[in-house]
Amino acid sequence: VVSPVRRIDWLRVFLRGLFDADFLAANGTAPVAFGWYLDLAKEQVEEVVQSSGEPAVLVGHSAGGWLARALMQREGTDWIKANVRGLVTLGSPHRPPPEGTRDMTQGCLTNLDKAQPGAFYADLLFYVTVAGDAVEGRKAKGNVPILELIQSPSPESTAFNSYSVVCGTGNTTGDGVVPLVAAHLQGARQLTLDGCLHSINVAGTVKPTDRSYLCEGFVDDWLELVAEELRR
């Protein structure tokens, strides 16, 4: 089951945040600004569990990975035991940015990671974090971060700007959007895929690619780890 979330739906985060003093002060929590997403995810998980009779494996791509952690934090241990067998994240920014770098989630990721770091519920479910190592960030001459995140002259300069936002430095490697240093959780089974890109388009372009997490060349690699966990 895939959550029916459109790009425009993410505007709801900021619309809700406008009325939350903590969010405006960069001290927000996911259940407020991202509550609409958590409600949708919870409903879908429970529907799957009811129809299958078994706990579900949550698979979150990009922000969906840390928001799955936020869902479990909100719902608590009893809900997790009844509904969640494991969590798999694909190119998810799990680690908040360092002090001095703005948290683009307005504190939601920072507060989540502070309260429940790493594979926090490892005694209740399995965790698999998957990251791509494909693009080394490189600052372009005359770099204008906001403009280049929209349409960059190269994947490397887009990566530089995106990595800078996520982890505070652009001169690192990752999947072209999320840096490798932020994509794994301590205590999880960690898989780094050489050459794997964040999305079905090359970052900073509209050029399609067959080198992302759900493409044939990579999907079996992380599915095998999931299968191993399910056999335990």
mmCIF file of C-alpha atoms in Angstrom:
data_model
loop_
_atom_site.group_PDB
_atom_site.id
_atom_site.type_symbol
_atom_site.label_atom_id
_atom_site.label_comp_id
_atom_site.label_asym_id
_atom_site.label_seq_id
_atom_site.Cartn_x
_atom_site.Cartn_y
_atom_site.Cartn_z
ATOM 1 C CA VAL A 1 0.000 0.000 0.000
ATOM 2 C CA VAL A 2 1.401 3.389 -0.996
ATOM 3 C CA SER A 3 0.338 6.557 0.813
ATOM 4 C CA PRO A 4 -1.481 8.849 -1.668
ATOM 5 C CA VAL A 5 0.514 11.982 -0.864
ATOM 6 C CA ARG A 6 0.966 14.676 -3.509
ATOM 7 C CA ARG A 7 3.702 17.287 -3.496
ATOM 8 C CA ILE A 8 1.178 20.040 -2.876
ATOM 9 C CA ASP A 9 0.022 18.243 0.290
ATOM 10 C CA TRP A 10 3.296 19.184 2.001
ATOM 11 C CA LEU A 11 2.090 22.788 2.113
ATOM 12 C CA ARG A 12 -0.165 21.632 4.934
ATOM 13 C CA VAL A 13 2.920 21.358 7.141
ATOM 14 C CA PHE A 14 3.488 25.099 6.956
ATOM 15 C CA LEU A 15 -0.201 25.980 7.120
ATOM 16 C CA ARG A 16 -0.487 24.086 10.399
ATOM 17 C CA GLY A 17 2.824 25.429 11.603
ATOM 18 C CA LEU A 18 1.671 29.019 11.192
ATOM 19 C CA PHE A 19 -0.583 28.560 14.211
ATOM 20 C CA ASP A 20 1.977 26.776 16.399
ATOM 21 C CA ALA A 21 4.334 28.979 18.402
ATOM 22 C CA ASP A 22 6.831 26.149 18.907
ATOM 23 C CA PHE A 23 6.994 25.445 15.169
ATOM 24 C CA LEU A 24 7.564 29.117 14.416
ATOM 25 C CA ALA A 25 10.352 29.145 17.015
ATOM 26 C CA ALA A 26 12.031 26.115 15.377
ATOM 27 C CA ASN A 27 11.044 23.917 18.317
ATOM 28 C CA GLY A 28 8.189 22.065 16.657
ATOM 29 C CA THR A 29 6.989 18.486 17.040
ATOM 30 C CA ALA A 30 5.808 16.202 14.263
ATOM 31 C CA PRO A 31 2.300 15.469 15.642
ATOM 32 C CA VAL A 32 1.384 19.129 15.177
ATOM 33 C CA ALA A 33 2.796 20.196 11.811
ATOM 34 C CA PHE A 34 2.863 16.700 10.282
ATOM 35 C CA GLY A 35 -0.214 15.376 12.062
ATOM 36 C CA TRP A 36 -2.192 15.070 8.829
ATOM 37 C CA TYR A 37 0.492 12.753 7.412
ATOM 38 C CA LEU A 38 0.730 10.679 10.586
ATOM 39 C CA ASP A 39 -3.060 10.271 10.645
ATOM 40 C CA LEU A 40 -3.047 9.037 7.048
ATOM 41 C CA ALA A 41 -0.168 6.636 7.660
ATOM 42 C CA LYS A 42 -1.770 5.248 10.818
ATOM 43 C CA GLU A 43 -5.048 4.613 9.020
ATOM 44 C CA GLN A 44 -3.323 2.790 6.181
ATOM 45 C CA VAL A 45 -1.184 0.664 8.488
ATOM 46 C CA GLU A 46 -4.209 -0.412 10.501
ATOM 47 C CA GLU A 47 -6.146 -1.280 7.335
ATOM 48 C CA VAL A 48 -3.285 -3.490 6.119
ATOM 49 C CA VAL A 49 -2.970 -5.204 9.484
ATOM 50 C CA GLN A 50 -6.704 -5.819 9.676
ATOM 51 C CA SER A 51 -6.837 -7.323 6.184
ATOM 52 C CA SER A 52 -3.692 -9.453 6.523
ATOM 53 C CA GLY A 53 -3.955 -10.409 10.167
ATOM 54 C CA GLU A 54 -0.256 -9.667 10.665
ATOM 55 C CA PRO A 55 1.827 -6.640 11.697
ATOM 56 C CA ALA A 56 3.079 -4.536 8.785
ATOM 57 C CA VAL A 57 6.548 -3.627 7.583
ATOM 58 C CA LEU A 58 6.736 0.142 7.174
ATOM 59 C CA VAL A 59 8.800 1.357 4.208
ATOM 60 C CA GLY A 60 9.571 5.057 4.140
ATOM 61 C CA HIS A 61 11.392 6.929 1.391
ATOM 62 C CA SER A 62 13.070 10.257 2.146
ATOM 63 C CA ALA A 63 11.037 12.155 4.778
ATOM 64 C CA GLY A 64 8.726 9.153 5.018
ATOM 65 C CA GLY A 65 11.432 7.328 6.968
ATOM 66 C CA TRP A 66 11.782 9.752 9.861
ATOM 67 C CA LEU A 67 8.027 10.385 9.836
ATOM 68 C CA ALA A 68 7.487 6.654 10.382
ATOM 69 C CA ARG A 69 9.609 7.038 13.518
ATOM 70 C CA ALA A 70 7.446 10.007 14.504
ATOM 71 C CA LEU A 71 4.312 7.909 14.025
ATOM 72 C CA MET A 72 5.625 5.220 16.350
ATOM 73 C CA GLN A 73 6.613 7.832 18.912
ATOM 74 C CA ARG A 74 3.111 9.314 18.830
ATOM 75 C CA GLU A 75 1.220 6.024 18.994
ATOM 76 C CA GLY A 76 3.370 4.266 21.589
ATOM 77 C CA THR A 77 4.398 0.747 22.521
ATOM 78 C CA ASP A 78 1.025 -1.025 22.510
ATOM 79 C CA TRP A 79 0.185 0.246 19.025
ATOM 80 C CA ILE A 80 3.610 -0.755 17.731
ATOM 81 C CA LYS A 81 3.308 -4.293 19.122
ATOM 82 C CA ALA A 82 -0.041 -4.727 17.399
ATOM 83 C CA ASN A 83 0.778 -3.117 14.072
ATOM 84 C CA VAL A 84 4.491 -2.923 13.216
ATOM 85 C CA ARG A 85 6.884 -5.765 12.390
ATOM 86 C CA GLY A 86 9.703 -3.633 11.002
ATOM 87 C CA LEU A 87 10.803 -0.298 9.577
ATOM 88 C CA VAL A 88 12.751 0.097 6.331
ATOM 89 C CA THR A 89 13.951 3.545 5.310
ATOM 90 C CA LEU A 90 15.284 4.538 1.895
ATOM 91 C CA GLY A 91 17.378 7.679 1.667
ATOM 92 C CA SER A 92 15.864 9.183 4.805
ATOM 93 C CA PRO A 93 17.436 12.116 6.673
ATOM 94 C CA HIS A 94 17.446 10.630 10.169
ATOM 95 C CA ARG A 95 19.995 12.828 11.877
ATOM 96 C CA PRO A 96 19.166 16.453 12.634
ATOM 97 C CA PRO A 97 21.581 19.125 11.419
ATOM 98 C CA PRO A 98 24.367 20.251 13.759
ATOM 99 C CA GLU A 99 23.947 23.206 16.065
ATOM 100 C CA GLY A 100 24.145 26.412 14.088
ATOM 101 C CA THR A 101 22.497 24.917 10.996
ATOM 102 C CA ARG A 102 18.784 25.513 10.592
ATOM 103 C CA ASP A 103 16.551 22.478 10.984
ATOM 104 C CA MET A 104 14.323 22.686 7.906
ATOM 105 C CA THR A 105 11.641 20.716 9.761
ATOM 106 C CA GLN A 106 11.443 23.599 12.251
ATOM 107 C CA GLY A 107 12.699 21.422 15.086
ATOM 108 C CA CYS A 108 10.470 18.406 14.452
ATOM 109 C CA LEU A 109 13.317 16.077 13.459
ATOM 110 C CA THR A 110 15.631 17.463 16.136
ATOM 111 C CA ASN A 111 13.083 16.880 18.898
ATOM 112 C CA LEU A 112 12.210 13.408 17.612
ATOM 113 C CA ASP A 113 15.845 12.325 17.511
ATOM 114 C CA LYS A 114 16.498 13.810 20.928
ATOM 115 C CA ALA A 115 13.589 11.909 22.484
ATOM 116 C CA GLN A 116 13.994 8.630 20.581
ATOM 117 C CA PRO A 117 17.453 8.317 18.994
ATOM 118 C CA GLY A 118 18.581 5.479 16.769
ATOM 119 C CA ALA A 119 16.674 2.220 16.507
ATOM 120 C CA PHE A 120 14.719 3.162 19.607
ATOM 121 C CA TYR A 121 12.188 0.304 19.498
ATOM 122 C CA ALA A 122 14.662 -2.398 18.445
ATOM 123 C CA ASP A 123 13.283 -4.732 21.107
ATOM 124 C CA LEU A 124 9.882 -4.610 19.361
ATOM 125 C CA LEU A 125 10.721 -4.494 15.643
ATOM 126 C CA PHE A 126 13.565 -4.677 13.149
ATOM 127 C CA TYR A 127 15.136 -1.642 11.510
ATOM 128 C CA VAL A 128 16.817 -1.516 8.097
ATOM 129 C CA THR A 129 18.272 1.767 6.865
ATOM 130 C CA VAL A 130 19.281 2.024 3.219
ATOM 131 C CA ALA A 131 21.437 4.846 1.856
ATOM 132 C CA GLY A 132 22.890 5.734 -1.525
ATOM 133 C CA ASP A 133 26.509 6.653 -2.198
ATOM 134 C CA ALA A 134 26.410 8.148 -5.671
ATOM 135 C CA VAL A 135 27.094 11.887 -5.769
ATOM 136 C CA GLU A 136 29.796 13.916 -4.066
ATOM 137 C CA GLY A 137 28.660 17.455 -3.381
ATOM 138 C CA ARG A 138 30.594 20.182 -5.089
ATOM 139 C CA LYS A 139 29.915 23.902 -4.877
ATOM 140 C CA ALA A 140 29.394 25.630 -8.202
ATOM 141 C CA LYS A 141 30.969 28.963 -9.021
ATOM 142 C CA GLY A 142 28.494 31.760 -8.371
ATOM 143 C CA ASN A 143 26.442 29.355 -6.279
ATOM 144 C CA VAL A 144 22.938 30.588 -5.392
ATOM 145 C CA PRO A 145 21.561 27.886 -3.045
ATOM 146 C CA ILE A 146 17.815 28.545 -3.364
ATOM 147 C CA LEU A 147 17.907 28.749 -7.153
ATOM 148 C CA GLU A 148 20.174 25.755 -7.543
ATOM 149 C CA LEU A 149 17.954 23.516 -5.445
ATOM 150 C CA ILE A 150 15.207 24.246 -7.972
ATOM 151 C CA GLN A 151 17.264 23.849 -11.136
ATOM 152 C CA SER A 152 20.967 23.222 -10.760
ATOM 153 C CA PRO A 153 23.629 23.251 -13.454
ATOM 154 C CA SER A 154 24.846 19.877 -12.183
ATOM 155 C CA PRO A 155 23.891 17.018 -9.842
ATOM 156 C CA GLU A 156 27.028 17.777 -7.814
ATOM 157 C CA SER A 157 26.042 21.368 -7.059
ATOM 158 C CA THR A 158 22.464 20.365 -6.226
ATOM 159 C CA ALA A 159 23.904 17.745 -3.886
ATOM 160 C CA PHE A 160 26.185 20.339 -2.276
ATOM 161 C CA ASN A 161 23.235 22.569 -1.418
ATOM 162 C CA SER A 162 20.995 19.733 -0.267
ATOM 163 C CA TYR A 163 23.691 18.113 1.876
ATOM 164 C CA SER A 164 24.466 21.505 3.434
ATOM 165 C CA VAL A 165 20.843 21.839 4.533
ATOM 166 C CA VAL A 166 20.661 18.305 5.934
ATOM 167 C CA CYS A 167 24.009 17.901 7.699
ATOM 168 C CA GLY A 168 25.687 21.301 7.669
ATOM 169 C CA THR A 169 28.325 20.531 5.039
ATOM 170 C CA GLY A 170 28.039 20.121 1.295
ATOM 171 C CA ASN A 171 31.445 18.554 0.670
ATOM 172 C CA THR A 172 30.345 15.014 1.381
ATOM 173 C CA THR A 173 28.768 12.102 -0.439
ATOM 174 C CA GLY A 174 25.277 10.670 -0.598
ATOM 175 C CA ASP A 175 22.396 9.885 -2.934
ATOM 176 C CA GLY A 176 22.327 13.366 -4.437
ATOM 177 C CA VAL A 177 19.795 14.726 -1.927
ATOM 178 C CA VAL A 178 20.422 13.070 1.444
ATOM 179 C CA PRO A 179 24.038 12.731 2.649
ATOM 180 C CA LEU A 180 25.281 9.323 3.700
ATOM 181 C CA VAL A 181 26.182 10.568 7.191
ATOM 182 C CA ALA A 182 22.516 11.338 7.927
ATOM 183 C CA ALA A 183 20.811 8.333 6.350
ATOM 184 C CA HIS A 184 21.554 5.546 8.841
ATOM 185 C CA LEU A 185 20.240 4.871 12.340
ATOM 186 C CA GLN A 186 22.484 3.535 15.065
ATOM 187 C CA GLY A 187 21.339 0.037 15.967
ATOM 188 C CA ALA A 188 19.708 -0.629 12.586
ATOM 189 C CA ARG A 189 20.901 -3.000 9.895
ATOM 190 C CA GLN A 190 22.626 -0.594 7.554
ATOM 191 C CA LEU A 191 22.983 -1.011 3.813
ATOM 192 C CA THR A 192 24.837 1.487 1.622
ATOM 193 C CA LEU A 193 24.256 1.118 -2.117
ATOM 194 C CA ASP A 194 27.030 2.350 -4.397
ATOM 195 C CA GLY A 195 25.644 4.411 -7.267
ATOM 196 C CA CYS A 196 22.095 4.620 -5.914
ATOM 197 C CA LEU A 197 20.334 7.967 -6.412
ATOM 198 C CA HIS A 198 17.611 9.513 -4.277
ATOM 199 C CA SER A 199 14.864 9.799 -6.864
ATOM 200 C CA ILE A 200 13.698 8.626 -10.275
ATOM 201 C CA ASN A 201 15.114 11.900 -11.635
ATOM 202 C CA VAL A 202 18.762 12.947 -11.370
ATOM 203 C CA ALA A 203 18.927 15.606 -8.651
ATOM 204 C CA GLY A 204 18.645 19.129 -10.027
ATOM 205 C CA THR A 205 17.353 17.908 -13.402
ATOM 206 C CA VAL A 206 14.301 16.348 -15.021
ATOM 207 C CA LYS A 207 16.472 13.603 -16.486
ATOM 208 C CA PRO A 208 15.039 10.166 -15.604
ATOM 209 C CA THR A 209 17.246 7.510 -14.070
ATOM 210 C CA ASP A 210 17.025 3.790 -13.366
ATOM 211 C CA ARG A 211 19.424 4.040 -10.425
ATOM 212 C CA SER A 212 17.133 4.878 -7.515
ATOM 213 C CA TYR A 213 16.067 2.806 -4.498
ATOM 214 C CA LEU A 214 12.990 1.259 -6.113
ATOM 215 C CA CYS A 215 14.629 0.488 -9.457
ATOM 216 C CA GLU A 216 15.410 -3.058 -10.530
ATOM 217 C CA GLY A 217 19.144 -2.691 -10.020
ATOM 218 C CA PHE A 218 18.818 -1.944 -6.303
ATOM 219 C CA VAL A 219 15.458 -3.055 -4.934
ATOM 220 C CA ASP A 220 16.459 -6.711 -4.540
ATOM 221 C CA ASP A 221 19.496 -5.739 -2.470
ATOM 222 C CA TRP A 222 17.486 -4.224 0.356
ATOM 223 C CA LEU A 223 14.515 -6.566 -0.022
ATOM 224 C CA GLU A 224 16.856 -9.471 0.739
ATOM 225 C CA LEU A 225 17.734 -7.898 4.088
ATOM 226 C CA VAL A 226 14.046 -7.448 4.837
ATOM 227 C CA ALA A 227 13.388 -11.086 3.951
ATOM 228 C CA GLU A 228 16.181 -12.176 6.290
ATOM 229 C CA GLU A 229 14.636 -10.188 9.130
ATOM 230 C CA LEU A 230 11.197 -11.646 8.475
ATOM 231 C CA ARG A 231 12.610 -15.180 8.605
ATOM 232 C CA ARG A 232 14.047 -14.658 12.070
#
